[in-house]
Coordinates of C-alpha atoms and ligand atoms in Angstrom, one line a residue:
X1 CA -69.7 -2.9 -232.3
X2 CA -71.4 -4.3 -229.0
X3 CA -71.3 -0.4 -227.5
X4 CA -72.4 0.9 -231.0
X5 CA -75.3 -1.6 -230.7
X6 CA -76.0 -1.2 -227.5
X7 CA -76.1 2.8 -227.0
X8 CA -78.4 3.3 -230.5
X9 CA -74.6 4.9 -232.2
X10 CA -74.5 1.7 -234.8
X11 CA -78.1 3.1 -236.2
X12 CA -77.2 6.4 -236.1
X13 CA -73.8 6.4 -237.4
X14 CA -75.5 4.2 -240.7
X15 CA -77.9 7.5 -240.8
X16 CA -75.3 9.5 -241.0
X17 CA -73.6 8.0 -243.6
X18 CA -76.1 7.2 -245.8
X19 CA -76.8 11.3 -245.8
X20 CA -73.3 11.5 -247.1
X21 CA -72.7 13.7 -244.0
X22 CA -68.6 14.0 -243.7
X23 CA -67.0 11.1 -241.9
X24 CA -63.5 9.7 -241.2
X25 CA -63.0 6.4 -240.0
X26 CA -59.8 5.6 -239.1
X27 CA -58.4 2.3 -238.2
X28 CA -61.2 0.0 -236.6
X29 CA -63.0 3.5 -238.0
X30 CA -62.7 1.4 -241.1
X31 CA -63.2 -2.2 -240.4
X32 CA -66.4 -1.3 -238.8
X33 CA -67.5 -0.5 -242.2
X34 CA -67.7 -3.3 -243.3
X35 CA -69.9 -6.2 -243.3
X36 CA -68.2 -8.3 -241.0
X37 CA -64.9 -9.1 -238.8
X38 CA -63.1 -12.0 -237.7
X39 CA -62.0 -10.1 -235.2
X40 CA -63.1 -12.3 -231.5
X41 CA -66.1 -13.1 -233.7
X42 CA -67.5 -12.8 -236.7
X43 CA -68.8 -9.5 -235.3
X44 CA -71.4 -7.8 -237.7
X45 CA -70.3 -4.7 -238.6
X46 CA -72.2 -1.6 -240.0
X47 CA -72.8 -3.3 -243.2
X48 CA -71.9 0.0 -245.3
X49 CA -69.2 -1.6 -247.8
X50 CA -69.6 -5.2 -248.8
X51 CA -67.0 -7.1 -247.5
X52 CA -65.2 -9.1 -244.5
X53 CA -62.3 -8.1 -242.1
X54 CA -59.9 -10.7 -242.0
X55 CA -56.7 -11.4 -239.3
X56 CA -53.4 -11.4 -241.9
X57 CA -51.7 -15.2 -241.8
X58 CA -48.5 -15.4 -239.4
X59 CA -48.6 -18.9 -240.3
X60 CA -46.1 -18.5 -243.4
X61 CA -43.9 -16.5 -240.9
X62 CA -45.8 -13.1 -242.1
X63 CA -45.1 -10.7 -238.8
X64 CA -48.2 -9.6 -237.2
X65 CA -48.9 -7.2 -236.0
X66 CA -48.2 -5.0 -239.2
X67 CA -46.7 -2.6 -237.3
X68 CA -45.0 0.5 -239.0
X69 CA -44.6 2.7 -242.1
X70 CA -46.2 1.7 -245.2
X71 CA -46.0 3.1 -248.8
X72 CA -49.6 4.0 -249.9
X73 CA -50.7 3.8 -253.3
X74 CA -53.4 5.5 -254.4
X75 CA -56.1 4.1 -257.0
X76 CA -58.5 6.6 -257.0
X77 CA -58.0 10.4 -257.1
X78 CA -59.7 11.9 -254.1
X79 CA -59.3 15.6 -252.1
X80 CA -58.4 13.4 -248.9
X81 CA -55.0 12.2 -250.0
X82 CA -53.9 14.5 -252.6
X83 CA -50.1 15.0 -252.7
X84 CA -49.2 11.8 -250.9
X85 CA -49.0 8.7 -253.0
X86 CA -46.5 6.8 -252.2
X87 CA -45.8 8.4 -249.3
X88 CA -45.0 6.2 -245.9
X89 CA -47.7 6.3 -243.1
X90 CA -47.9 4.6 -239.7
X91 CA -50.1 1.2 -239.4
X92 CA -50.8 -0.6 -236.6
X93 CA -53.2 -3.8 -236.9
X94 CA -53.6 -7.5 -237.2
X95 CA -56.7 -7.4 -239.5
X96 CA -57.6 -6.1 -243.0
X97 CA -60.1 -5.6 -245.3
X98 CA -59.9 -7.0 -248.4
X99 CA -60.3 -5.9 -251.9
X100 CA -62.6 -7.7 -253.9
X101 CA -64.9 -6.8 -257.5
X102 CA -68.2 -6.0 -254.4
X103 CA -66.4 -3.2 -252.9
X104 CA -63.7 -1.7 -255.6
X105 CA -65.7 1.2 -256.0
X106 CA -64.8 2.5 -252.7
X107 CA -61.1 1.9 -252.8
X108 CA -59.3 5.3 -252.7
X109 CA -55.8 3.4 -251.9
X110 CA -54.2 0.0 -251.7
X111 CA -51.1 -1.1 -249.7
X112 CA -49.3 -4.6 -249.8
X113 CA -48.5 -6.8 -246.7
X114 CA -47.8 -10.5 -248.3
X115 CA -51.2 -9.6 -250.1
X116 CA -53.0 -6.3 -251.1
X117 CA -55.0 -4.9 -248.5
X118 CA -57.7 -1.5 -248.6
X119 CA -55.5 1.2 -246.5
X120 CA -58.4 3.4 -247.5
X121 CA -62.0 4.3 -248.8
X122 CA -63.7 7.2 -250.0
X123 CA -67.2 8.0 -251.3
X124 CA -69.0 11.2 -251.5
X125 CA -68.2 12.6 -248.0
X126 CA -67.2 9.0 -246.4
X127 CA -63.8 8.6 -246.0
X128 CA -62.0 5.9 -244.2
X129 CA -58.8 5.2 -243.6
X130 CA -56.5 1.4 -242.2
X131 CA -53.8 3.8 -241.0
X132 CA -53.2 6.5 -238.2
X133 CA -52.5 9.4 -239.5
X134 CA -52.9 11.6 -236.3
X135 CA -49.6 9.3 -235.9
X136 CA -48.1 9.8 -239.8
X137 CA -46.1 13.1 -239.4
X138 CA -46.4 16.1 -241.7
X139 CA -47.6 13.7 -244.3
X140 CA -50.5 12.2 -242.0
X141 CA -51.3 15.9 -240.8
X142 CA -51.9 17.1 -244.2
X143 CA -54.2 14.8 -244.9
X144 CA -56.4 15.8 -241.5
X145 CA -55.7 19.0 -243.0
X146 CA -57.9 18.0 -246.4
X147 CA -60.3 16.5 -244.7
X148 CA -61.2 19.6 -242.3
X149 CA -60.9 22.4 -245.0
X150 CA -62.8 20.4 -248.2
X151 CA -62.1 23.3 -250.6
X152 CA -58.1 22.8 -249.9
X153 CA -55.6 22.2 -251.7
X154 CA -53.6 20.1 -248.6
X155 CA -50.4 20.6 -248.2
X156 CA -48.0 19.5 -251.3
X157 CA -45.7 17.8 -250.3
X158 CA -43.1 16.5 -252.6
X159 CA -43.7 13.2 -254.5
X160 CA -42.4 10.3 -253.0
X161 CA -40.3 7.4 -254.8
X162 CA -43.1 4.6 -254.8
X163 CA -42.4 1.6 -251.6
X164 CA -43.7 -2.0 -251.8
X165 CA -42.8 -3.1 -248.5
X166 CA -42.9 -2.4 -244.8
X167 CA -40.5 0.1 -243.8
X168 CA -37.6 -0.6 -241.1
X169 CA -38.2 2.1 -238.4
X170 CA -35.3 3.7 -236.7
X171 CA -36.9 4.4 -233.0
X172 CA -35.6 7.2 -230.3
X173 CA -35.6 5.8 -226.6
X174 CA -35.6 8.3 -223.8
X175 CA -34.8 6.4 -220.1
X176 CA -36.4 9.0 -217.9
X177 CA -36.6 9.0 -214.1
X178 CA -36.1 12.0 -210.9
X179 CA -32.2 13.0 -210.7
X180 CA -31.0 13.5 -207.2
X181 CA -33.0 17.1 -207.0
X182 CA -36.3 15.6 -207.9
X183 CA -36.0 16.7 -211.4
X184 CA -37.6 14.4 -214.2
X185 CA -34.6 13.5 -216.4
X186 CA -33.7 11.7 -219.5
X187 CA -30.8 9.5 -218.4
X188 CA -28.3 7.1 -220.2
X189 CA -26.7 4.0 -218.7
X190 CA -23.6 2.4 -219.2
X191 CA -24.9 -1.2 -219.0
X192 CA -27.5 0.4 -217.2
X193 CA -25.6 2.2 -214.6
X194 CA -27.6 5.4 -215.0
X195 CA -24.3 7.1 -212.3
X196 CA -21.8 9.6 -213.5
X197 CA -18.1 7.9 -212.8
X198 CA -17.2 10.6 -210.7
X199 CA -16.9 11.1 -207.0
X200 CA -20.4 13.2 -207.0
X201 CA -21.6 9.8 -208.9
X202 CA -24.8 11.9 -209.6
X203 CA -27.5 10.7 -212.4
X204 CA -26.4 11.6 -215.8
X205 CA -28.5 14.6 -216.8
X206 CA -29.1 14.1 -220.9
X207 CA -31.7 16.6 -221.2
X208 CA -36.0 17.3 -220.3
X209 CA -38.0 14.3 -221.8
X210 CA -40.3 16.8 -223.8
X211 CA -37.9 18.9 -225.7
X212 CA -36.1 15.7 -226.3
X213 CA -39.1 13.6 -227.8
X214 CA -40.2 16.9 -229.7
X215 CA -36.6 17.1 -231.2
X216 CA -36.6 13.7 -232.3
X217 CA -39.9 14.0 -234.1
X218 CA -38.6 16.5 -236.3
X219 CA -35.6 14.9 -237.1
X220 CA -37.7 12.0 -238.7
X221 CA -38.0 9.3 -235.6
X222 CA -40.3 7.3 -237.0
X223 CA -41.7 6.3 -232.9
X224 CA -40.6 7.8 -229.4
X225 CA -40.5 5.5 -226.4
X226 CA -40.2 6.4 -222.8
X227 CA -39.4 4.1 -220.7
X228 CA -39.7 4.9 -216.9
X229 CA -36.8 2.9 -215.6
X230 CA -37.6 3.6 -211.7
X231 CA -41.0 2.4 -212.4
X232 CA -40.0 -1.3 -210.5
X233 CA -39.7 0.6 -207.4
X234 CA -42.0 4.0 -207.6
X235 CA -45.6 3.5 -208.6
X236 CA -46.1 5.2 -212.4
X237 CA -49.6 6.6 -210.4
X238 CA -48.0 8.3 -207.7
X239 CA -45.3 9.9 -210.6
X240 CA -47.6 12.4 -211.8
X241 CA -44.4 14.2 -214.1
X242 CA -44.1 11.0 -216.0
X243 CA -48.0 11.4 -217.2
X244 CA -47.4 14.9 -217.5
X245 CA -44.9 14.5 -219.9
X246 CA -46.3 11.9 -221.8
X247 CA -49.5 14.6 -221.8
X248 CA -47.2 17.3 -223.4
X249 CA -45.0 15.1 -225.9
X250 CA -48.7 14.0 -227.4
X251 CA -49.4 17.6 -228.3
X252 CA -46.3 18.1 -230.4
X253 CA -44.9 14.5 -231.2
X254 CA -47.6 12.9 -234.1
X255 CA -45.6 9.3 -234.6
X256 CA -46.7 6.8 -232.2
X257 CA -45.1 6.9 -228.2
X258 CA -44.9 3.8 -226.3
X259 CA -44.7 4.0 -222.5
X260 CA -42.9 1.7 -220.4
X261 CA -41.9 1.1 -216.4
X262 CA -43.9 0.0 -213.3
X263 CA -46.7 -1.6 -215.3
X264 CA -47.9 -3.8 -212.7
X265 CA -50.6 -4.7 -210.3
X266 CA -49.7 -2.0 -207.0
X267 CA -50.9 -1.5 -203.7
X268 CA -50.3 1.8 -201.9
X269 CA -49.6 3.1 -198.4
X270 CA -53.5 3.9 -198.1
X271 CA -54.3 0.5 -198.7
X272 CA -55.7 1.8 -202.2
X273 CA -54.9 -1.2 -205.1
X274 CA -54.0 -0.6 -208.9
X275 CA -54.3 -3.1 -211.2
X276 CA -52.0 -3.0 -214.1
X277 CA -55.0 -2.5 -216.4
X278 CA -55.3 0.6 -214.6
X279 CA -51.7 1.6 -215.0
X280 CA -51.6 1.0 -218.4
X281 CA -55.0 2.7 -219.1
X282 CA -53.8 5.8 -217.4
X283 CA -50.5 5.8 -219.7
X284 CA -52.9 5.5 -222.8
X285 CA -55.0 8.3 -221.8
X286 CA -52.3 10.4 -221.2
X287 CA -51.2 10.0 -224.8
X288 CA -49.4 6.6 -225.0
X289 CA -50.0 4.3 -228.2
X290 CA -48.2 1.5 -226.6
X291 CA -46.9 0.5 -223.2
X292 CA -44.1 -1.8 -222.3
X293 CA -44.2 -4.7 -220.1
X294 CA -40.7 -5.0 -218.6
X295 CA -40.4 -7.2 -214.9
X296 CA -44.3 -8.1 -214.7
X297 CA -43.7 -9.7 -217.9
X298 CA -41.1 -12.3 -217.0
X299 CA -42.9 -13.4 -214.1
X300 CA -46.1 -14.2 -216.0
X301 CA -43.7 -15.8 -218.9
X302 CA -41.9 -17.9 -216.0
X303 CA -45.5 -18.7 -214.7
X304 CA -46.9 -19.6 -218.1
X305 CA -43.8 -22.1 -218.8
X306 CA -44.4 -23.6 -215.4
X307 CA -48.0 -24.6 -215.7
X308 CA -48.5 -24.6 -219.3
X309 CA -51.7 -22.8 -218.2
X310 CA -52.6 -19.2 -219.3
X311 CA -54.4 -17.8 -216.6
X312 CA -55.7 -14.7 -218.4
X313 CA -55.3 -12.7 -215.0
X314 CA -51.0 -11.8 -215.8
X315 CA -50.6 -7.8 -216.7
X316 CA -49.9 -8.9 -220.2
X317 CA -52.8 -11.0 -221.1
X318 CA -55.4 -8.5 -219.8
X319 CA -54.0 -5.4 -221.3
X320 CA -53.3 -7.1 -224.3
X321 CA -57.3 -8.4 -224.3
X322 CA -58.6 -5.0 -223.6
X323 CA -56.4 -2.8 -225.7
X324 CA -55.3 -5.5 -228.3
X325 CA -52.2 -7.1 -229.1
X326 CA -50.5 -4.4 -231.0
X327 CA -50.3 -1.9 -227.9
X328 CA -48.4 -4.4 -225.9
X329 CA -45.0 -4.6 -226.1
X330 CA -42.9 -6.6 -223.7
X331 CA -39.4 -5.1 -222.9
X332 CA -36.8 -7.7 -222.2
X333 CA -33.6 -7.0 -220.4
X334 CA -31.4 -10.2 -221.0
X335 CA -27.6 -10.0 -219.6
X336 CA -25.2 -12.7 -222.4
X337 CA -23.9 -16.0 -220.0
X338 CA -21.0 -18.0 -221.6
X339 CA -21.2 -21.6 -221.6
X340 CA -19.0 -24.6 -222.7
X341 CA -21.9 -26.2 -224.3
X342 CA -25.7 -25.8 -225.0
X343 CA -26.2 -29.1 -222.7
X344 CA -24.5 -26.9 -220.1
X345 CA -28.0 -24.7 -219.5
X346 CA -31.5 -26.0 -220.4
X347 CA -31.9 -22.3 -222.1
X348 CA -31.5 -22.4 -226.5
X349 CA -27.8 -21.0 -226.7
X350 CA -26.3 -19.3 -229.8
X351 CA -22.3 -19.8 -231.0
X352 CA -20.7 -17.0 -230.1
X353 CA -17.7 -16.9 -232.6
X354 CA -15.8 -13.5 -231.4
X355 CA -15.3 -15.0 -227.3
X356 CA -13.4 -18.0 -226.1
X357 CA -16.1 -19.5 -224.8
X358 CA -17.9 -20.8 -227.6
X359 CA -21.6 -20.5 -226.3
X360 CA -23.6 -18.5 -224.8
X361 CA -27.2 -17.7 -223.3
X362 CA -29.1 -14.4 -222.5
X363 CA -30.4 -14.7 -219.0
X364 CA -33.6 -12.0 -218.7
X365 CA -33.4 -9.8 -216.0
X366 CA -35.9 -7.7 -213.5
X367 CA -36.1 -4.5 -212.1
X368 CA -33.7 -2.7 -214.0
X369 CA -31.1 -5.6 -215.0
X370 CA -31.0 -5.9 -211.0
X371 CA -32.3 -9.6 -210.6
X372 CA -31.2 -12.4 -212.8
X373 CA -34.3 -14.8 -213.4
X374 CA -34.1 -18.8 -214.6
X375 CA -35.2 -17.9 -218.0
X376 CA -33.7 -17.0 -221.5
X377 CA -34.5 -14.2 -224.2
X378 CA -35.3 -17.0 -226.9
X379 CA -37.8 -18.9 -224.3
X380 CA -38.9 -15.5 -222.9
X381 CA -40.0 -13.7 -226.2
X382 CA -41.6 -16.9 -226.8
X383 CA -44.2 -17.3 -224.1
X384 CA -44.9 -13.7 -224.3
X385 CA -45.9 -13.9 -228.1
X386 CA -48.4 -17.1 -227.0
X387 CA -49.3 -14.3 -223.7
X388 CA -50.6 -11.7 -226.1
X389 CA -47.4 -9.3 -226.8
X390 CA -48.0 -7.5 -230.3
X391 CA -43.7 -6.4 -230.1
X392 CA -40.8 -7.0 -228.6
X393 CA -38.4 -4.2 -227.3
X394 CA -34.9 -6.5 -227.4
X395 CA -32.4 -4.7 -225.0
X396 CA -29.0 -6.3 -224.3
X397 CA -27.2 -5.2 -220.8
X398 CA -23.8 -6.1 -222.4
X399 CA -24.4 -4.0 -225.1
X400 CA -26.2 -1.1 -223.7
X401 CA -24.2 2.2 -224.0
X402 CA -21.5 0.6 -225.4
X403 CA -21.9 1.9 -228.7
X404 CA -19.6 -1.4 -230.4
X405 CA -23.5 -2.3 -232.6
X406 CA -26.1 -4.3 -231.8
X407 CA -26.1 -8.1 -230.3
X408 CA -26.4 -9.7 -233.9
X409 CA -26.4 -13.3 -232.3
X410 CA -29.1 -12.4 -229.6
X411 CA -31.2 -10.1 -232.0
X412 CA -31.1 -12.8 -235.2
X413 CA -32.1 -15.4 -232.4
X414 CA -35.4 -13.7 -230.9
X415 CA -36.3 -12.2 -234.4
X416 CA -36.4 -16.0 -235.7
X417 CA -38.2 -17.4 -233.3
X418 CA -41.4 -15.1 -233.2
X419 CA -43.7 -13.5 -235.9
X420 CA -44.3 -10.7 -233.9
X421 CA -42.1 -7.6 -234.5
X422 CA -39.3 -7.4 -232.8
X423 CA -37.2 -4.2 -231.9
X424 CA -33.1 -3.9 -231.8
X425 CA -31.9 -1.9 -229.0
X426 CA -28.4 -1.0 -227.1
X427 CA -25.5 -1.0 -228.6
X428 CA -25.8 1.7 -231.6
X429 CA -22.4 3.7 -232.2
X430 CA -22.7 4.7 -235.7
X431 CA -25.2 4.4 -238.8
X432 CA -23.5 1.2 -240.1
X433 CA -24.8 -0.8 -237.1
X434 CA -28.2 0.3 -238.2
X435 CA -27.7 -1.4 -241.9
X436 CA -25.9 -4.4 -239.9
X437 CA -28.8 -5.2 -237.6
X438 CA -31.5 -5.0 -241.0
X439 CA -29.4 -6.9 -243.4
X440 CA -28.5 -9.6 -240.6
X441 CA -31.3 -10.1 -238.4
X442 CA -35.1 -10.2 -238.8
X443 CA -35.4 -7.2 -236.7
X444 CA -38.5 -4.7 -237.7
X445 CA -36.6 -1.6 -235.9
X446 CA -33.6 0.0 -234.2
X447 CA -34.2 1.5 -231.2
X448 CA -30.8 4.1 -229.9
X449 CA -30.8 6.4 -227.5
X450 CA -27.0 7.5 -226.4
X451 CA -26.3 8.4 -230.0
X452 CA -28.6 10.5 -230.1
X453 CA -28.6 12.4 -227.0
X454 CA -25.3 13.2 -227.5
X455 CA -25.4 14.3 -230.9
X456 CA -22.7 12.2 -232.3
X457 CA -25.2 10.9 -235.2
X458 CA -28.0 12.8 -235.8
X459 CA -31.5 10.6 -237.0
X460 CA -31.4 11.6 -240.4
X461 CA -27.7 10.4 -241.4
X462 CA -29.2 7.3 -240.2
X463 CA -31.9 7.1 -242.6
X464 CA -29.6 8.6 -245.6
X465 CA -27.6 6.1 -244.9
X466 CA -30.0 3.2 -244.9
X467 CA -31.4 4.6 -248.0
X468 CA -28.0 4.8 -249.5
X469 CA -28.0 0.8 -248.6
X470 CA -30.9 -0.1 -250.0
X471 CA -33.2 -0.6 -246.9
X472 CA -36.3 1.0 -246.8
X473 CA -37.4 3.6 -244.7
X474 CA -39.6 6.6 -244.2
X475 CA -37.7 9.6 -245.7
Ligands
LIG1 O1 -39.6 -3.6 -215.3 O2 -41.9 -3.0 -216.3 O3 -40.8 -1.5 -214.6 O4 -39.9 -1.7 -216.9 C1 -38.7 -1.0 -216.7 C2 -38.2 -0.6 -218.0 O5 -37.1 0.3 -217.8 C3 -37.7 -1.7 -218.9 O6 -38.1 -1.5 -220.2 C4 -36.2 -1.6 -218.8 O7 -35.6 -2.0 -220.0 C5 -36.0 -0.2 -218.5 N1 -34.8 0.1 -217.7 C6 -34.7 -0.2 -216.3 N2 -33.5 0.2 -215.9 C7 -32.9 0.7 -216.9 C8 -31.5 1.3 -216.8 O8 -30.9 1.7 -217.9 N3 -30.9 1.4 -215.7 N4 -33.3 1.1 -219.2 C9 -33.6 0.7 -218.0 C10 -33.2 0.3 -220.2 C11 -32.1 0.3 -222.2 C12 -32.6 0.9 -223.4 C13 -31.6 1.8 -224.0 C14 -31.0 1.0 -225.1 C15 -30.3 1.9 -226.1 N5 -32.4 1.0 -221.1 O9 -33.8 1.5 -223.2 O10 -32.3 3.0 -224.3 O11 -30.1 0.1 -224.5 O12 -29.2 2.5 -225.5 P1 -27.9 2.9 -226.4 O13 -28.4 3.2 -227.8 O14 -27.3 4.1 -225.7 O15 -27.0 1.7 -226.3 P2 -40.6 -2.5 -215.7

């Protein structure tokens, strides 16, 4: 609102609108609507449709961000989202507007998070919508389609069984980084050793990064992540490819792509210094929704615990204040430690009833699992919630490529201790682990990658099967 103010846009957009000239809002396109927002404020808005913008409540352990597919449901038949009640589309926000008797006229469709919240508005020619849905698949590009061709019909899609709460998403991971020949590969590590076990012990070759993320799309991923996993040791700026392909998988992939690896501050061989803001802006405008914080992250958390003082200046907290929490997410790498008993280790420990030993912790790791660090995954995901992280990306090194499921211990720890989201990752070997992780842990997603690469268990058994066991998810 302060650039609208500033540059004459707020006045001009209000002309517009009052002419009934065509408009679609999305996202803060809607908030700013509206006559107010919480949001670092109260911020005036454009004072078009009464009403305020308010943050959703974590403090009755609601997650927020809202992150991920919701069921829509429409009140108000309008040519904008013809043929998709009930259908799932992508969200990402920590504030909402609220219905109320001063602004139900607009409502075109309704969606429920705890409470009911306005996922959309429509008058005349002024449309408005809380979700993405450059980033809501076929059923998100039908609805650009309506808006763009008025006289259309939009694309029918089939009708939908009706949802009432968040979806679980099932996320596709690429590891990308340069093979021995320089080519930009997607890779998959046994407990992230990334080396074939032969004498050659050349990098494992899975596929190119593009046709793999443009695969997965169609298959139903509900979000593609990249993570860079050289990016500790060569500078994300000076890898052009990796931008490249991030470029190309944002002209074919339309559910959300987070970015990870190398998001730090860097200084090159010129003398030339990066911040991390850069970095991560650079990622974003190459197509990134999200980046991931993975080594830059712990040391900021480690900082944060020392002092008790948030500096504002770590990686984290600036992206996160510039971009918003819900494009941060921190990546942790923890590696399971047995112990004889929690006093052993000033870290929380879980029981771990299938070992011996009867306890263990989950050290977090740097630069690619290569550096142990003096802090746990419960303490870690902790400090970066309080930092400004909007998700949490939980790998496990044990578990990674191991294909034996998911760490239910370390994921059912993490995913009770925080109210952001928090994502399952390493260890999926078939579509039961999927239902395991959602019916046992707190977890918002389930993030695989050797599964998939390899074609032993292609996306959309996953999600028949989740259906089949009563977990929602985006069909
Ligand atoms: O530290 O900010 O530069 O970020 C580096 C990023 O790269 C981190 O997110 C880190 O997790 C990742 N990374 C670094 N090295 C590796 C490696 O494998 N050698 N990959 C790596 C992490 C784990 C998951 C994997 C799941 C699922 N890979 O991404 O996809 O474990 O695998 P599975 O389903 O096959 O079991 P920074």
């Amino acid at each position: 609102m302060d650039v609208l103010n500033s540059t004459g846009m707020a006045d001009a957009l209000r002309e517009y609108v009052q002419r009934d000239r065509p408009f679609l809002g999305i996202c803060l396109g809607l908030q700013l609507l509206f006559d107010s927002s919480e949001e670092n404020g109260p911020v005036s808005g454009l004072g078009v449709i009464p009403g305020v913008v308010r943050r959703f409540d974590s403090s009755k352990g609601l997650i927020v961000p809202h992150i991920g597919w919701n069921a829509l449901e429409i009140t108000k038949d309008t040519q904008l989202l013809q043929g998709v009640d009930g259908h799932h589309v992508y969200f990402v926000h920590s504030y909402h507007a609220l219905p109320s008797d001063a602004n139900k006229d607009w409502i075109s469709s309704i969606c429920n998070y705890a409470d009911s919240f306005i996922s959309s508005i429509s008058m005349g020619n002024i449309q408005a919508v809380q979700f993405h849905p450059e980033k809501s698949g076929a059923t998100g590009l039908s609805i650009l389609k309506n808006f763009l061709s008025a006289n259309s019909s939009g694309a029918k899609a089939p009708a939908r069984r009706k949802a009432s709460k968040l979806a679980k998403r099932v996320i596709a991971c690429l590891d990308v980084r340069s093979n021995d020949n320089g080519d930009l590969v997607v890779t998959k590590g046994d407990q992230y050793d990334v080396r074939d076990h032969t004498s050659s012990k050349e990098v494992r070759n899975l596929g190119k990064p593009v046709d793999l993320a443009s695969q997965y799309y169609i298959d139903g991923a509900d979000e593609v992540s990249f993570l860079n996993i050289t990016g500790f040791r060569d500078f994300p700026l000076g890898d052009l490819p990796m931008l490249e392909v991030l470029r190309c998988a944002s002209e074919k992939v339309f559910v959300p792509l987070t970015v990870g690896g190398g998001i730090r501050d860097f200084t090159d061989a010129n003398g030339r210094y990066y911040s991390s803001l850069e970095v991560a802006s650079e990622y974003f405008r190459s197509g990134a929704d999200k980046i991931s914080i993975g080594s830059d992250a712990v040391y900021a958390a480690e900082a944060f615990l020392q002092t008790g003082v948030k500096t504002g200046k770590s990686s984290l907290e600036q992206i996160s204040s510039i971009y918003g929490n819900q494009a941060v997410v921190v990546s942790i790498d923890p590696r399971r430690v047995y112990v004889n008993s929690p006093e052993d280790v000033p870290f929380k420990t879980v029981k771990v009833s299938s070992k011996g030993e009867e306890y263990a912790w989950y050290q977090c790791t740097v630069s690619g699992g290569r550096d142990s660090r003096p802090i746990g995954a419960y303490e870690l995901a902790k400090a970066v919630e309080e930092l400004g992280a909007g998700e949490i990306l939980l790998n496990c090194i044990d578990c990674d490529g191991q294909g034996c499921g998911f760490d239910i211990d370390l994921v059912k720890m993490v995913s009770d201790a925080v109210t952001i989201p928090v994502i399952a990752s390493s260890g999926a070997g078939a579509v039961e682990h999927f239902s395991e992780v959602f019916e046992k842990t707190n977890a918002s997603a389930a993030l695989a990658a050797g599964i998939f690469h390899r074609k032993e268990v292609p996306i959309v058994a996953v999600k028949e099967h989740l259906v089949d066991a009563g977990v929602e998810v985006r069909v």
